[in-house]
Coordinates of C-alpha atoms in Angstrom, one line a residue:
M1 CA -0.7 -66.5 -33.5
K2 CA -4.0 -67.0 -35.4
K3 CA -3.2 -70.6 -36.0
L4 CA -2.5 -71.2 -32.4
S5 CA -5.8 -69.5 -31.4
K6 CA -7.7 -71.8 -33.8
V7 CA -6.0 -74.9 -32.4
V8 CA -6.8 -73.9 -28.8
L9 CA -10.4 -73.1 -29.8
A10 CA -10.8 -76.4 -31.6
A11 CA -9.4 -78.3 -28.6
S12 CA -11.8 -76.4 -26.3
M13 CA -14.8 -77.2 -28.5
F14 CA -13.8 -80.9 -28.6
A15 CA -13.5 -81.0 -24.8
A16 CA -16.9 -79.4 -24.3
L17 CA -18.5 -81.8 -26.8
F18 CA -16.9 -84.8 -25.1
A19 CA -18.1 -83.6 -21.7
G20 CA -21.6 -83.1 -23.0
C21 CA -21.7 -86.6 -24.6
S22 CA -20.0 -88.5 -21.8
N23 CA -23.4 -89.5 -20.3
G24 CA -25.2 -90.0 -23.6
L25 CA -26.7 -86.5 -23.6
V26 CA -25.8 -83.3 -25.3
A27 CA -25.7 -80.1 -23.2
N28 CA -29.1 -78.3 -23.3
D29 CA -31.0 -81.2 -24.7
T30 CA -34.8 -81.1 -24.0
L31 CA -36.7 -83.7 -22.2
D32 CA -39.1 -85.8 -24.3
K33 CA -42.6 -84.3 -24.4
A34 CA -45.3 -86.1 -22.5
D35 CA -47.5 -88.2 -24.8
V36 CA -50.8 -86.9 -23.4
E37 CA -54.3 -88.4 -23.9
G38 CA -57.3 -86.7 -22.4
Y39 CA -61.1 -87.1 -22.1
A40 CA -64.0 -85.6 -20.2
T41 CA -66.6 -87.4 -18.2
E42 CA -70.3 -86.7 -18.0
D43 CA -70.0 -85.8 -14.3
G44 CA -67.8 -82.8 -15.0
V45 CA -64.2 -83.8 -14.7
I46 CA -61.4 -83.9 -17.3
I47 CA -58.8 -86.7 -17.1
L48 CA -55.3 -86.5 -18.6
E49 CA -52.9 -89.4 -18.8
W50 CA -49.3 -89.8 -20.0
D51 CA -46.5 -92.3 -19.6
D52 CA -43.6 -91.4 -17.3
V53 CA -41.2 -89.1 -19.1
K54 CA -37.5 -90.2 -18.9
D55 CA -35.4 -88.0 -16.6
A56 CA -38.4 -86.0 -15.4
S57 CA -37.1 -86.3 -11.9
D58 CA -38.6 -83.1 -10.6
G59 CA -42.2 -84.0 -11.6
Y60 CA -44.8 -82.2 -13.7
T61 CA -46.8 -79.0 -13.7
V62 CA -50.2 -78.8 -15.5
Y63 CA -51.5 -75.5 -16.8
V64 CA -55.0 -74.8 -18.2
K65 CA -56.6 -72.2 -20.4
T66 CA -60.4 -72.3 -19.9
P67 CA -63.0 -71.0 -22.4
F68 CA -63.3 -67.9 -20.2
T69 CA -59.6 -67.0 -20.0
E70 CA -57.0 -65.9 -22.5
R71 CA -53.9 -67.1 -20.6
Y72 CA -52.6 -70.3 -19.1
S73 CA -52.7 -70.7 -15.3
V74 CA -51.7 -73.5 -13.0
A75 CA -54.5 -76.0 -12.9
D76 CA -54.8 -76.5 -9.1
N77 CA -58.5 -77.3 -8.8
G78 CA -59.5 -74.3 -6.8
G79 CA -56.4 -74.4 -4.6
T80 CA -56.6 -78.0 -3.5
G81 CA -53.4 -79.1 -5.4
S82 CA -52.7 -80.2 -8.9
N83 CA -54.0 -83.8 -8.2
I84 CA -51.4 -85.7 -10.2
I85 CA -51.4 -89.4 -9.4
R86 CA -49.0 -92.0 -10.6
V87 CA -50.7 -95.3 -11.4
G88 CA -48.7 -98.2 -12.8
G89 CA -46.1 -96.1 -14.6
I90 CA -48.7 -93.7 -16.0
Q91 CA -49.2 -90.1 -14.7
R92 CA -52.9 -89.2 -14.2
F93 CA -54.3 -85.7 -13.7
V94 CA -57.9 -85.0 -12.9
Y95 CA -59.2 -81.5 -13.5
S96 CA -62.5 -80.7 -11.9
D97 CA -62.5 -76.9 -11.3
A98 CA -66.1 -75.9 -12.4
V99 CA -65.9 -77.7 -15.7
E100 CA -68.6 -76.5 -18.2
A101 CA -70.5 -78.4 -20.8
D102 CA -69.7 -78.2 -24.6
A103 CA -66.5 -76.3 -24.1
D104 CA -62.8 -76.5 -25.1
Y105 CA -60.2 -76.7 -22.3
E106 CA -56.5 -76.3 -23.3
F107 CA -53.8 -77.9 -21.2
K108 CA -50.0 -77.6 -21.1
I109 CA -48.0 -80.3 -19.4
V110 CA -44.5 -79.3 -18.4
A111 CA -42.1 -82.1 -17.5
H112 CA -39.3 -80.9 -15.1
T113 CA -35.8 -82.3 -14.7
G114 CA -33.2 -81.8 -12.1
K115 CA -30.3 -82.4 -14.5
S116 CA -28.3 -79.3 -15.4
N117 CA -27.6 -80.4 -19.0
L118 CA -31.3 -80.9 -19.8
L119 CA -34.2 -78.5 -20.4
D120 CA -37.9 -78.9 -19.4
S121 CA -40.3 -80.0 -22.1
E122 CA -43.9 -78.8 -22.8
A123 CA -46.8 -80.8 -24.3
E124 CA -50.2 -79.4 -25.2
I125 CA -53.7 -81.0 -25.6
T126 CA -57.2 -79.7 -26.0
V127 CA -60.2 -81.5 -24.5
T128 CA -63.8 -80.9 -25.5
T129 CA -66.4 -81.6 -22.8
P130 CA -69.7 -83.4 -23.5
E131 CA -72.6 -81.3 -24.8
E132 CA -74.4 -82.0 -21.6
L133 CA -73.1 -82.8 -18.1
K134 CA -75.2 -84.8 -15.7
D135 CA -75.3 -86.2 -12.2
T136 CA -74.1 -89.7 -12.8
S137 CA -74.8 -92.7 -10.5
V138 CA -72.3 -94.5 -8.4
C139 CA -72.1 -98.1 -7.3
A140 CA -75.2 -100.1 -6.4
A141 CA -75.7 -101.9 -3.1
G142 CA -74.9 -105.2 -4.8
D143 CA -71.6 -103.9 -6.2
I144 CA -69.9 -103.5 -2.8
K145 CA -68.0 -106.7 -2.1
L146 CA -66.5 -107.9 1.2
S147 CA -63.9 -110.7 1.4
L148 CA -61.9 -111.9 4.5
V149 CA -58.2 -111.0 4.4
A150 CA -56.0 -114.1 4.5
G151 CA -54.4 -114.6 7.9
T152 CA -57.1 -112.8 9.9
L153 CA -60.5 -113.5 11.3
N154 CA -62.2 -110.1 11.2
M155 CA -60.2 -107.9 8.7
Y156 CA -62.2 -107.6 5.4
E157 CA -61.2 -106.3 2.0
V158 CA -63.8 -103.9 0.5
S159 CA -64.0 -103.5 -3.2
M160 CA -66.5 -101.5 -5.4
P161 CA -66.7 -99.7 -8.7
V162 CA -65.2 -96.2 -8.5
S163 CA -65.2 -93.1 -10.7
A164 CA -62.5 -90.5 -11.2
G165 CA -65.2 -87.9 -10.6
Y166 CA -65.7 -88.9 -7.0
N167 CA -63.9 -89.3 -3.7
Y168 CA -65.1 -92.1 -1.4
S169 CA -65.3 -93.0 2.3
I170 CA -66.4 -96.3 3.8
V171 CA -67.7 -97.2 7.3
A172 CA -69.1 -100.4 8.8
T173 CA -72.5 -100.4 10.4
T174 CA -75.0 -102.7 12.1
D175 CA -77.7 -100.0 12.0
V176 CA -79.4 -100.6 8.6
V177 CA -82.0 -97.9 8.3
S178 CA -84.1 -96.9 5.3
D179 CA -81.9 -93.8 4.5
A180 CA -78.3 -94.5 3.7
K181 CA -77.3 -91.0 4.6
D182 CA -78.7 -91.3 8.1
A183 CA -76.9 -94.7 8.5
Y184 CA -73.6 -93.1 7.5
A185 CA -74.2 -90.2 10.0
L186 CA -74.8 -92.7 12.8
N187 CA -71.4 -94.4 12.2
A188 CA -69.1 -91.8 10.7
P189 CA -66.3 -90.3 12.9
K190 CA -67.3 -87.1 14.7
D191 CA -64.9 -85.0 12.6
D192 CA -66.4 -86.0 9.3
D193 CA -67.2 -82.9 7.2
S194 CA -69.3 -83.5 4.1
N195 CA -67.7 -80.5 2.4
D196 CA -64.1 -81.7 3.0
W197 CA -63.1 -84.8 1.0
S198 CA -59.5 -84.5 2.3
A199 CA -60.6 -85.2 5.9
S200 CA -59.3 -88.4 7.4
W201 CA -59.2 -90.2 10.6
N202 CA -57.4 -93.1 12.2
D203 CA -60.0 -95.1 14.2
G204 CA -60.1 -98.0 11.8
N205 CA -63.6 -97.1 10.6
G206 CA -63.1 -95.0 7.6
T207 CA -60.9 -92.9 5.4
W208 CA -61.3 -90.8 2.3
Y209 CA -60.1 -92.2 -1.1
D210 CA -59.5 -90.5 -4.4
G211 CA -61.5 -92.5 -7.0
A212 CA -59.0 -91.5 -9.8
S213 CA -56.2 -93.5 -8.2
Y214 CA -58.1 -96.7 -8.4
I215 CA -59.1 -96.6 -12.1
A216 CA -57.5 -99.3 -14.2
V217 CA -54.8 -98.2 -16.7
T218 CA -56.1 -99.4 -20.0
K219 CA -56.1 -98.1 -23.6
E220 CA -59.9 -98.1 -23.6
N221 CA -59.7 -95.9 -20.5
S222 CA -58.0 -93.2 -22.5
D223 CA -60.7 -93.3 -25.1
G224 CA -63.3 -92.3 -22.5
D225 CA -65.4 -95.4 -23.2
D226 CA -65.2 -96.9 -19.8
Y227 CA -63.7 -95.1 -16.8
V228 CA -65.5 -97.0 -14.0
V229 CA -64.0 -100.3 -12.9
D230 CA -64.0 -102.6 -10.0
A231 CA -61.2 -101.6 -7.6
V232 CA -60.1 -102.7 -4.2
V233 CA -60.5 -99.7 -1.9
D234 CA -59.2 -100.8 1.5
T235 CA -59.4 -103.2 4.4
I236 CA -61.6 -102.6 7.4
Q237 CA -61.7 -104.2 10.8
I238 CA -65.1 -105.3 11.9
E239 CA -66.0 -106.1 15.5
A240 CA -67.1 -109.6 16.4
D241 CA -70.2 -108.8 18.3
G242 CA -72.7 -111.3 17.0
K243 CA -74.3 -108.9 14.6
D244 CA -74.5 -108.5 10.9
H245 CA -72.3 -105.7 9.6
Y246 CA -72.8 -103.8 6.4
I247 CA -70.6 -101.3 4.6
I248 CA -71.8 -97.7 3.9
V249 CA -70.1 -95.9 0.9
K250 CA -70.1 -92.2 0.8
A251 CA -69.3 -90.8 -2.7
M252 CA -68.4 -87.1 -2.9
P253 CA -68.2 -85.4 -6.4
K254 CA -65.2 -83.4 -7.4
N255 CA -67.3 -81.1 -9.5
G256 CA -70.1 -80.0 -7.1
K257 CA -71.7 -77.9 -9.8
V258 CA -72.7 -81.1 -11.6
A259 CA -73.0 -84.0 -9.2
T260 CA -74.2 -84.5 -5.7
V261 CA -73.0 -86.5 -2.6
K262 CA -74.4 -90.0 -2.6
Y263 CA -74.7 -92.8 0.0
V264 CA -75.0 -96.5 -0.6
V265 CA -75.4 -99.4 1.9
S266 CA -74.1 -102.7 0.8
S267 CA -76.5 -105.6 0.4
A268 CA -73.7 -108.0 1.5
S269 CA -72.9 -108.3 5.2
V270 CA -70.5 -110.2 7.4
N271 CA -70.8 -111.4 11.0
P272 CA -67.4 -112.4 12.6
S273 CA -67.8 -114.7 15.5
Y274 CA -65.9 -115.1 18.7
T275 CA -65.6 -117.6 21.6
G276 CA -64.5 -117.2 25.2
D277 CA -62.0 -114.7 26.7
V278 CA -58.4 -115.7 26.0
W279 CA -55.1 -114.1 25.0
A280 CA -52.4 -115.8 22.9
Y281 CA -48.7 -115.1 23.2
G282 CA -45.2 -116.6 23.0
F283 CA -45.4 -117.5 19.3
D284 CA -42.4 -119.5 18.2
R285 CA -41.1 -122.1 15.7
T286 CA -40.1 -125.6 16.7
Y287 CA -37.2 -127.7 15.4
V288 CA -36.1 -131.3 15.7
T289 CA -32.7 -132.9 15.5
N290 CA -32.1 -136.3 13.9
T291 CA -30.1 -138.2 16.4
S292 CA -28.3 -140.3 13.8
T293 CA -27.4 -137.6 11.4
G294 CA -27.3 -134.6 13.7
V295 CA -29.3 -132.5 11.2
T296 CA -31.7 -130.0 12.6
S297 CA -34.9 -129.3 10.7
F298 CA -38.1 -127.3 11.0
A299 CA -40.9 -129.1 12.8
G300 CA -43.8 -126.6 13.2
V301 CA -45.1 -123.8 15.3
E302 CA -46.1 -123.3 18.9
F303 CA -47.6 -120.7 21.2
Y304 CA -49.4 -120.3 24.5
A305 CA -52.8 -118.9 25.5
T306 CA -54.5 -118.1 28.8
K307 CA -57.5 -120.1 30.0
Y308 CA -61.1 -118.9 30.1
N309 CA -61.2 -116.8 33.3
F310 CA -57.8 -118.4 34.0
T311 CA -59.4 -121.7 34.8
E312 CA -60.9 -123.5 31.8
K313 CA -59.1 -124.5 28.6
G314 CA -60.3 -123.1 25.3
D315 CA -61.2 -125.4 22.4
T316 CA -58.4 -125.8 19.8
S317 CA -60.9 -124.5 17.2
L318 CA -60.6 -121.1 18.8
F319 CA -57.3 -120.7 17.0
T320 CA -56.4 -120.8 13.3
V321 CA -52.8 -120.9 11.9
Y322 CA -52.0 -119.3 8.5
R323 CA -48.8 -119.3 6.5
K324 CA -47.6 -116.7 4.0
T325 CA -44.9 -117.9 1.7
V326 CA -42.9 -115.7 -0.6
K327 CA -41.1 -117.5 -3.4
D328 CA -38.2 -115.6 -5.0
T329 CA -36.6 -117.0 -8.1
Y330 CA -33.1 -116.0 -9.4
K331 CA -30.8 -116.6 -12.3
I332 CA -27.0 -116.3 -12.6
N333 CA -25.8 -112.9 -13.9
A334 CA -24.2 -113.6 -17.3
L335 CA -21.9 -110.7 -16.9
N336 CA -20.8 -111.7 -13.4
T337 CA -21.3 -115.4 -12.5
S338 CA -20.8 -114.7 -8.8
Q339 CA -24.0 -112.6 -8.8
Y340 CA -27.7 -113.7 -8.9
L341 CA -30.5 -111.6 -10.5
R342 CA -34.0 -111.9 -9.2
T343 CA -36.4 -113.0 -12.0
G344 CA -39.7 -113.1 -10.1
S345 CA -41.6 -113.3 -6.8
T346 CA -44.9 -114.9 -5.9
V347 CA -46.9 -114.8 -2.6
T348 CA -49.2 -117.7 -1.5
W349 CA -51.4 -118.0 1.6
E350 CA -52.3 -121.3 3.3
N351 CA -54.8 -122.1 6.0
L352 CA -52.9 -124.7 8.0
G353 CA -55.9 -125.4 10.3
N354 CA -56.3 -125.6 14.0
P355 CA -53.4 -126.5 16.4
V356 CA -53.6 -129.2 19.0
E357 CA -52.8 -129.0 22.7
D358 CA -49.3 -129.9 23.7
T359 CA -50.1 -132.5 26.4
D360 CA -46.4 -132.6 27.5
Y361 CA -46.9 -129.1 28.9
S362 CA -48.6 -129.5 32.3
T363 CA -51.5 -127.2 32.9
D364 CA -52.5 -128.5 36.3
Y365 CA -50.9 -125.7 38.2
T366 CA -50.6 -123.0 35.5
Q367 CA -53.1 -120.5 34.0
N368 CA -51.9 -121.2 30.5
V369 CA -52.3 -123.8 27.7
K370 CA -49.6 -124.7 25.2
Y371 CA -50.7 -125.3 21.6
K372 CA -48.6 -126.7 18.7
L373 CA -49.0 -127.4 15.0
A374 CA -46.7 -129.7 13.0
C375 CA -45.9 -128.7 9.5
T376 CA -43.1 -128.6 6.9
E377 CA -41.7 -125.7 4.9
A378 CA -40.6 -125.5 1.3
K379 CA -36.8 -125.5 1.1
D380 CA -34.5 -123.2 -0.8
A381 CA -32.8 -124.5 -3.9
E382 CA -29.2 -125.6 -3.3
D383 CA -28.0 -123.8 -6.4
G384 CA -29.4 -120.5 -5.1
T385 CA -32.0 -120.1 -7.8
V386 CA -35.1 -120.3 -5.5
D387 CA -35.5 -118.8 -2.0
Y388 CA -38.5 -119.1 0.3
T389 CA -39.6 -116.8 3.1
H390 CA -42.3 -118.1 5.5
T391 CA -44.3 -116.0 7.9
Y392 CA -46.9 -117.5 10.3
Y393 CA -50.0 -115.9 11.6
V394 CA -52.2 -117.1 14.5
S395 CA -55.7 -115.7 14.6
W396 CA -57.8 -116.1 17.7
K397 CA -61.2 -114.9 18.9
S398 CA -61.7 -113.1 22.2
G399 CA -64.7 -112.4 24.3
D400 CA -64.1 -108.6 24.3
N401 CA -65.7 -108.4 20.8
R402 CA -62.4 -108.3 18.9
V403 CA -60.5 -110.8 16.8
F404 CA -56.8 -110.7 16.9
S405 CA -53.9 -111.9 14.7
E406 CA -50.2 -112.2 15.5
A407 CA -47.4 -112.7 12.9
F408 CA -44.1 -114.3 13.6

């Protein structure tokens, strides 16, 4: 009977072992520890970074033990949330809760998993703050760059240097006054609260941004040598009213005990133009059939537009046609030759120029004008290794101080 018990026990142990290893994991294995690097900035924040931990499907919790406490507690920055940001496969945590100078802060990063056969892991790191904390500067007026977004006539991409120690807001203004703070107040949405960096609005004229999410992920960054980089912040629509428009940046420190709110007006400006009062519509693609072969191929694009005051034609220079092309490349799956694996993707923008009036479309008795633009498209590879996707944009200017763009 004892022999039988041993055999049954051995079989049970073997089955359990097989079940635990069937997915490459042994029951109750522990997640890998986060490989954490940390540094403190002069403006009073501590930045921790670590690569994604495999199977940490339930995220992370950061705990802190300050120089004034004996136990760990959840590092939630005064109740505003743990502020963990994922940037390019790296997890970034910014701690700003009243950081003091020349002090040691101990952190524990717990990686959580939702798999029943795995245990959470813990990693620890101690960060020493600088001997002196100071109110650092933010971007200068010349650092704020504006560039026109492809396929539009009045959407601009705004970029500027950012710091993990600040949150930012941008607004556009034509009121350039001596004091940037006053200029911001003249143009900011009415619900803006200088003490609430999480406030946001949806009128196209400003939003708060967390500076930490725009910092480049570099090895030097983790050494603390350089944590301010140029970063695209957002796109902003600027009215075409014949005036020069500037960008105002509002920078709000995360550690208010060290740094102060700052305002900067860009030295660069833009002045989108407009002509007339028209409205474009009916965007479509055109095709032509070869009478001898019967093959139908792409010929170009066409659309309609109203006349000025419904009586006068607009100049063709009023409209600009853009094309966005996505090129996807593939290779045959070596394990299954009937499948293709995507190997890359590129995006290009082209300014195809201004259309011409379609004179075959009579405008003698209508209130509309028909425009067309002949062009050709890149063709997909016959062996399925290259695919193209083309999207067309028509931008036009209107007398109501707005510039519009339509995709099709």
